[in-house]
Short mmCIF file of C-alpha atoms in Angstrom, two decimals:
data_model
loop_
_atom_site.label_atom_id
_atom_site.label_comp_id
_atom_site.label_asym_id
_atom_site.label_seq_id
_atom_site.Cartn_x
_atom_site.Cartn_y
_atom_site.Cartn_z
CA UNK A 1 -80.30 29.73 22.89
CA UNK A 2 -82.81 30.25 19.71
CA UNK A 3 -86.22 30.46 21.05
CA UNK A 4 -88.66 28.55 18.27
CA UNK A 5 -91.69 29.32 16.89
CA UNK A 6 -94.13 26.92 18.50
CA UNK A 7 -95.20 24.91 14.89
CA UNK A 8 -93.23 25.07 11.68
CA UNK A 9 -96.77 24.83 10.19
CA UNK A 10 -97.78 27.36 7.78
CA UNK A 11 -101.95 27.54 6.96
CA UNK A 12 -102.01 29.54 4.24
CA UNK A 13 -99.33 27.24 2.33
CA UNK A 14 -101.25 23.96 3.44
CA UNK A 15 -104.18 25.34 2.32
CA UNK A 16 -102.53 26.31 -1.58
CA UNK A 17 -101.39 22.25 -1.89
CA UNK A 18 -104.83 20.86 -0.54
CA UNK A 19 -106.71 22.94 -2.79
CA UNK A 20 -105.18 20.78 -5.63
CA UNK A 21 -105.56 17.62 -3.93
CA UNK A 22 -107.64 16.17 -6.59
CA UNK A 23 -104.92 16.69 -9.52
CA UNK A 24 -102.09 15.60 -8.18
CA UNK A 25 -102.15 12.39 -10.16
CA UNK A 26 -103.66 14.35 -13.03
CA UNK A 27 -100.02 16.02 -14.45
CA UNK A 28 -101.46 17.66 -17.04
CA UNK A 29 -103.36 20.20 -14.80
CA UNK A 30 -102.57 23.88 -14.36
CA UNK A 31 -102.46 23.32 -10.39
CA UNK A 32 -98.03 22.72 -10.75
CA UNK A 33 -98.39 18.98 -10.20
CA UNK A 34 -97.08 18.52 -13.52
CA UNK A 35 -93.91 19.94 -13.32
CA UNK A 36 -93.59 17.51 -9.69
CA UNK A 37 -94.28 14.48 -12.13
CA UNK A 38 -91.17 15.41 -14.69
CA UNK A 39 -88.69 16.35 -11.54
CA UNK A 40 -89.88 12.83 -9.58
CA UNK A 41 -87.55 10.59 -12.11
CA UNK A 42 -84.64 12.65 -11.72
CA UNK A 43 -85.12 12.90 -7.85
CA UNK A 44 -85.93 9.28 -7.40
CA UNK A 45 -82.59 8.26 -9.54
CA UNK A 46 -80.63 10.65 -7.46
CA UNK A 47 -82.03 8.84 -4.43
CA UNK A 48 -81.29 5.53 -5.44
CA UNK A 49 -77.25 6.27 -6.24
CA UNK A 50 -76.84 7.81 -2.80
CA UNK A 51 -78.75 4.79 -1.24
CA UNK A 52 -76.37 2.38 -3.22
CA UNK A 53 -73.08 4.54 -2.07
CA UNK A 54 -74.31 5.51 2.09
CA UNK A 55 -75.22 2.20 2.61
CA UNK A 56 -72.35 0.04 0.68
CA UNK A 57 -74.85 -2.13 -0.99
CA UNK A 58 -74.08 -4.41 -4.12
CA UNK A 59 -74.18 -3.25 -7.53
CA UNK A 60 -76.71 -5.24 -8.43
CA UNK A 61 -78.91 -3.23 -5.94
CA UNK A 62 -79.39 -1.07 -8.51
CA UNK A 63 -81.24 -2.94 -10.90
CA UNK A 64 -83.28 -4.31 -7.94
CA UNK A 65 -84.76 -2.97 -5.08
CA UNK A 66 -81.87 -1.18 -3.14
CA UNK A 67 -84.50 0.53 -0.93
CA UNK A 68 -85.58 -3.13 0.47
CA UNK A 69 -85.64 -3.20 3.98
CA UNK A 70 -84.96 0.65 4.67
CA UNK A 71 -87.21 2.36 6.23
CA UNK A 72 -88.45 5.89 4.58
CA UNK A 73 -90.02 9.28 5.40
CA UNK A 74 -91.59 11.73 2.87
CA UNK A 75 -92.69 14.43 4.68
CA UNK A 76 -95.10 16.78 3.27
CA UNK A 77 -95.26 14.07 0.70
CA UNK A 78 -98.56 15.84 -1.04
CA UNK A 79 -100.19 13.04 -3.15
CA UNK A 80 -97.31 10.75 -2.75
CA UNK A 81 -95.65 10.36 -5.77
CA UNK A 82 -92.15 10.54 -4.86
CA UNK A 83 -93.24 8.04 -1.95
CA UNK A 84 -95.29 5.53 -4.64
CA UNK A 85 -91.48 5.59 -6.86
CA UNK A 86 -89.58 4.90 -3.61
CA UNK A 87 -92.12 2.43 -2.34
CA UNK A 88 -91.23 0.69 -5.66
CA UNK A 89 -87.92 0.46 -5.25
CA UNK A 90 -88.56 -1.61 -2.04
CA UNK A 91 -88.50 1.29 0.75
CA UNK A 92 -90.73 0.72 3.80
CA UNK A 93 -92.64 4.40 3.24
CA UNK A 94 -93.85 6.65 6.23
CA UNK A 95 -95.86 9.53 4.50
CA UNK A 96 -97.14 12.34 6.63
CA UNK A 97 -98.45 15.59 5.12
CA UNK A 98 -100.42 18.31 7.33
CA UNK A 99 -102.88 18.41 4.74
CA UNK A 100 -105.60 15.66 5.10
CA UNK A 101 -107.54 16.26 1.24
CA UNK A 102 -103.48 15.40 0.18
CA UNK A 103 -103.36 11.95 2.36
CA UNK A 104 -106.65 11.24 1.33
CA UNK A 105 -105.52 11.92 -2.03
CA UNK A 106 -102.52 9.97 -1.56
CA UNK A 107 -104.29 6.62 -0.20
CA UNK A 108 -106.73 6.26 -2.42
CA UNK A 109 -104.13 6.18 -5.46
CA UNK A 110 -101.85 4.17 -3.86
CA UNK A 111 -104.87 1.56 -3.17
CA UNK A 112 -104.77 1.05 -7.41
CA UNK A 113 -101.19 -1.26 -7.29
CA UNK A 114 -99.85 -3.88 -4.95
CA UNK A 115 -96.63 -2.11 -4.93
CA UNK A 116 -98.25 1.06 -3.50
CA UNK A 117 -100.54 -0.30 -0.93
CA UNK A 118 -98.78 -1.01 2.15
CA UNK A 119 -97.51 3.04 1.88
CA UNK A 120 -98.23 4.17 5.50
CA UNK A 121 -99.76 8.09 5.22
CA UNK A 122 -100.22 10.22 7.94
CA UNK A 123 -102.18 13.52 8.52
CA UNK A 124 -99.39 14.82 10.58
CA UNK A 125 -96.19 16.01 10.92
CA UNK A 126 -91.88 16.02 11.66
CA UNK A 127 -92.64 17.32 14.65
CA UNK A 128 -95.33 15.13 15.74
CA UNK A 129 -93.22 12.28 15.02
CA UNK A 130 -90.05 13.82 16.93
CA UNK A 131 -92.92 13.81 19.65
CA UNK A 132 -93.07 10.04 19.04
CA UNK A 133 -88.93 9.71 18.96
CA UNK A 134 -89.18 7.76 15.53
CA UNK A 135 -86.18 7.81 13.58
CA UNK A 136 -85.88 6.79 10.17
CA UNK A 137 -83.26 5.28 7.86
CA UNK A 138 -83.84 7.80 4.59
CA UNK A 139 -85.79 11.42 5.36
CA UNK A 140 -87.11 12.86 2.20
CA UNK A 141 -88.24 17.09 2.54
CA UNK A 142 -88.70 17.94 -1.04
CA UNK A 143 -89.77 21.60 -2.14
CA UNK A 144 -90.90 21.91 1.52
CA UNK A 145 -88.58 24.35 3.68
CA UNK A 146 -90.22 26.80 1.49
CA UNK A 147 -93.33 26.54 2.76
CA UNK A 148 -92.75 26.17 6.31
CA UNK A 149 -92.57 28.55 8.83
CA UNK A 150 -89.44 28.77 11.03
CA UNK A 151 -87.44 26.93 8.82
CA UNK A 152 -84.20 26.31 11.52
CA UNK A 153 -86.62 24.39 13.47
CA UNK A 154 -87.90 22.54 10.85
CA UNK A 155 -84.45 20.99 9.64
CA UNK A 156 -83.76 20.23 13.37
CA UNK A 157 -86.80 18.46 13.37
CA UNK A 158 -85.93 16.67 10.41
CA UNK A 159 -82.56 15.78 11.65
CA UNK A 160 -84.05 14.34 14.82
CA UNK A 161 -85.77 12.01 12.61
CA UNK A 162 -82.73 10.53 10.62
CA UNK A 163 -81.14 7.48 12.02
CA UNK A 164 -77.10 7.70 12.77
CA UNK A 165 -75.89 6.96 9.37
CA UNK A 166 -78.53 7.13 7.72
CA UNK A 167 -79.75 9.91 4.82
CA UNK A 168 -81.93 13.63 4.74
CA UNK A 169 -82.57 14.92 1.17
CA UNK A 170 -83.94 18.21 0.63
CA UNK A 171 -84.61 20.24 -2.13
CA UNK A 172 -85.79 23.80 -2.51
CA UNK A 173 -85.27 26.87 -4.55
CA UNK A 174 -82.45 29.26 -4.51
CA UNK A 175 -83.41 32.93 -2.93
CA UNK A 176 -81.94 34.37 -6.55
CA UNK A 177 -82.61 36.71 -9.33
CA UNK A 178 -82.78 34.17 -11.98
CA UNK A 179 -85.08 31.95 -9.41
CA UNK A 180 -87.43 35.21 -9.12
CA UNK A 181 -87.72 35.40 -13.17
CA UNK A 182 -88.36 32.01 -13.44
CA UNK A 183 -90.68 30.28 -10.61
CA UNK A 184 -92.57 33.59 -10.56
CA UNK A 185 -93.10 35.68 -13.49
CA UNK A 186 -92.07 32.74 -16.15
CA UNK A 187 -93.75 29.95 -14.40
CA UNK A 188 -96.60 31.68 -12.14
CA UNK A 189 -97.59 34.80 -14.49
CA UNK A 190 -97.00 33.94 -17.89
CA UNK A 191 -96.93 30.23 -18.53
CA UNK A 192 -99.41 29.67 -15.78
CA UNK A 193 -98.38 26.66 -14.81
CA UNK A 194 -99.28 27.01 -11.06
CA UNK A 195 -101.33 29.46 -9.68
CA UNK A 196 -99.84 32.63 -8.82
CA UNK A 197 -99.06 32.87 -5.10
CA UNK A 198 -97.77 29.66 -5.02
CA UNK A 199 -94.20 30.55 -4.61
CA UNK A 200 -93.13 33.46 -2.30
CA UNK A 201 -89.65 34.88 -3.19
CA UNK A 202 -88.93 35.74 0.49
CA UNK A 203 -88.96 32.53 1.56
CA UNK A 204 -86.12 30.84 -0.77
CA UNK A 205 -83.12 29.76 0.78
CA UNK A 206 -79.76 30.33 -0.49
CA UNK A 207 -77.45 26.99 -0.16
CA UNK A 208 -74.81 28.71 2.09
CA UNK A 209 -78.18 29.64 4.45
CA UNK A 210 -79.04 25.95 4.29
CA UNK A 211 -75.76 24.52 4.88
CA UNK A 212 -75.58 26.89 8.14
CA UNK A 213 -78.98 25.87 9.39
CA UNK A 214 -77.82 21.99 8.98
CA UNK A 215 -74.61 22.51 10.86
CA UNK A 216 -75.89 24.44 13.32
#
């Protein structure tokens, strides 16, 4: 039997993200929010077509609000704008993040639009609410396993949290050369578009190593 780490939480990363917790709705800062704000579209589209498919619904769904009535997790949702998109496509958004400058963050701007408002953050995390037993329809872990430590444990928390049925999306970046070149000397040391340290190479997970960890 796999003996676990006791928290998946890592300070040190929590500590790079909260540091920036007053730009994240400001993408043109040299914190890395920015390149979150041109990714969220594509994510949030990808979301939507899976929704549409998993859960049979209409076609006309898609022009609507195909999230309506599903309840939603982002965890380590940041500032919250992958969970302000989803939230406007009708999701019922749970929002927990271990850092608490990001949830403050995160209210406050959701407090500027009706659509936004009702978003319920949380200073926590998957494994407090595995604690609780809540399960959710959709579980979103974007550019998170990263940043975690023990990430098997992790993704068993976050399956613990999906309802039968229902939908986990993750996203993170692939332990390669190319990913090296890019995220860390292209993006970190020359273009300086995050700070450097905000990536570790180490900690990138090949797909097959994902896969594994899901089916394990």
């Amino acid at each position: 039997m796999r003996r676990y780490l006791s928290t998946t939480v890592n300070a040190g990363e929590v500590s790079k993200f909260t540091r920036a917790a007053k730009d994240w709705w400001k993408p043109q800062s040299n914190t890395g929010v920015g390149l979150l704000h041109q990714l969220n579209p594509i994510r949030v589209r990808y979301i939507r077509e899976q929704v549409i498919q998993n859960f049979h619904l209409p076609i006309e769904s898609d022009s609507a609000w195909p999230l309506k009535g599903k309840q939603v997790l982002d965890v380590g949702c940041g500032g919250g704008i992958l969970s302000e998109s989803l939230a406007r496509l009708g999701a019922t958004m749970t929002s927990v993040d271990p850092g608490a400058a990001n949830i403050e963050a995160a209210k406050q701007h959701a407090l500027t639009d009706d659509e936004t408002a009702e978003i319920n953050y949380l200073c926590a995390t998957a494994e407090d609410l595995c604690k609780q037993e809540k399960t959710f329809d959709i579980v979103c872990a974007l550019e998170v396993v990263e940043h975690v430590d023990d990430v098997p444990k992790f993704i068993h928390q976050l399956t613990q949290l999906v309802k039968p049925n229902g939908l986990l999306f993750m996203s993170t970046i692939n332990r390669s050369a190319l990913a090296y070149l890019t995220t860390i000397v292209a993006v970190e040391q020359i273009l300086q578009l995050v700070p450097n340290g905000t990536h570790d190479w180490n900690k990138y997970i090949q797909p097959q190593e994902l896969t594994g960890m899901l089916t394990q």
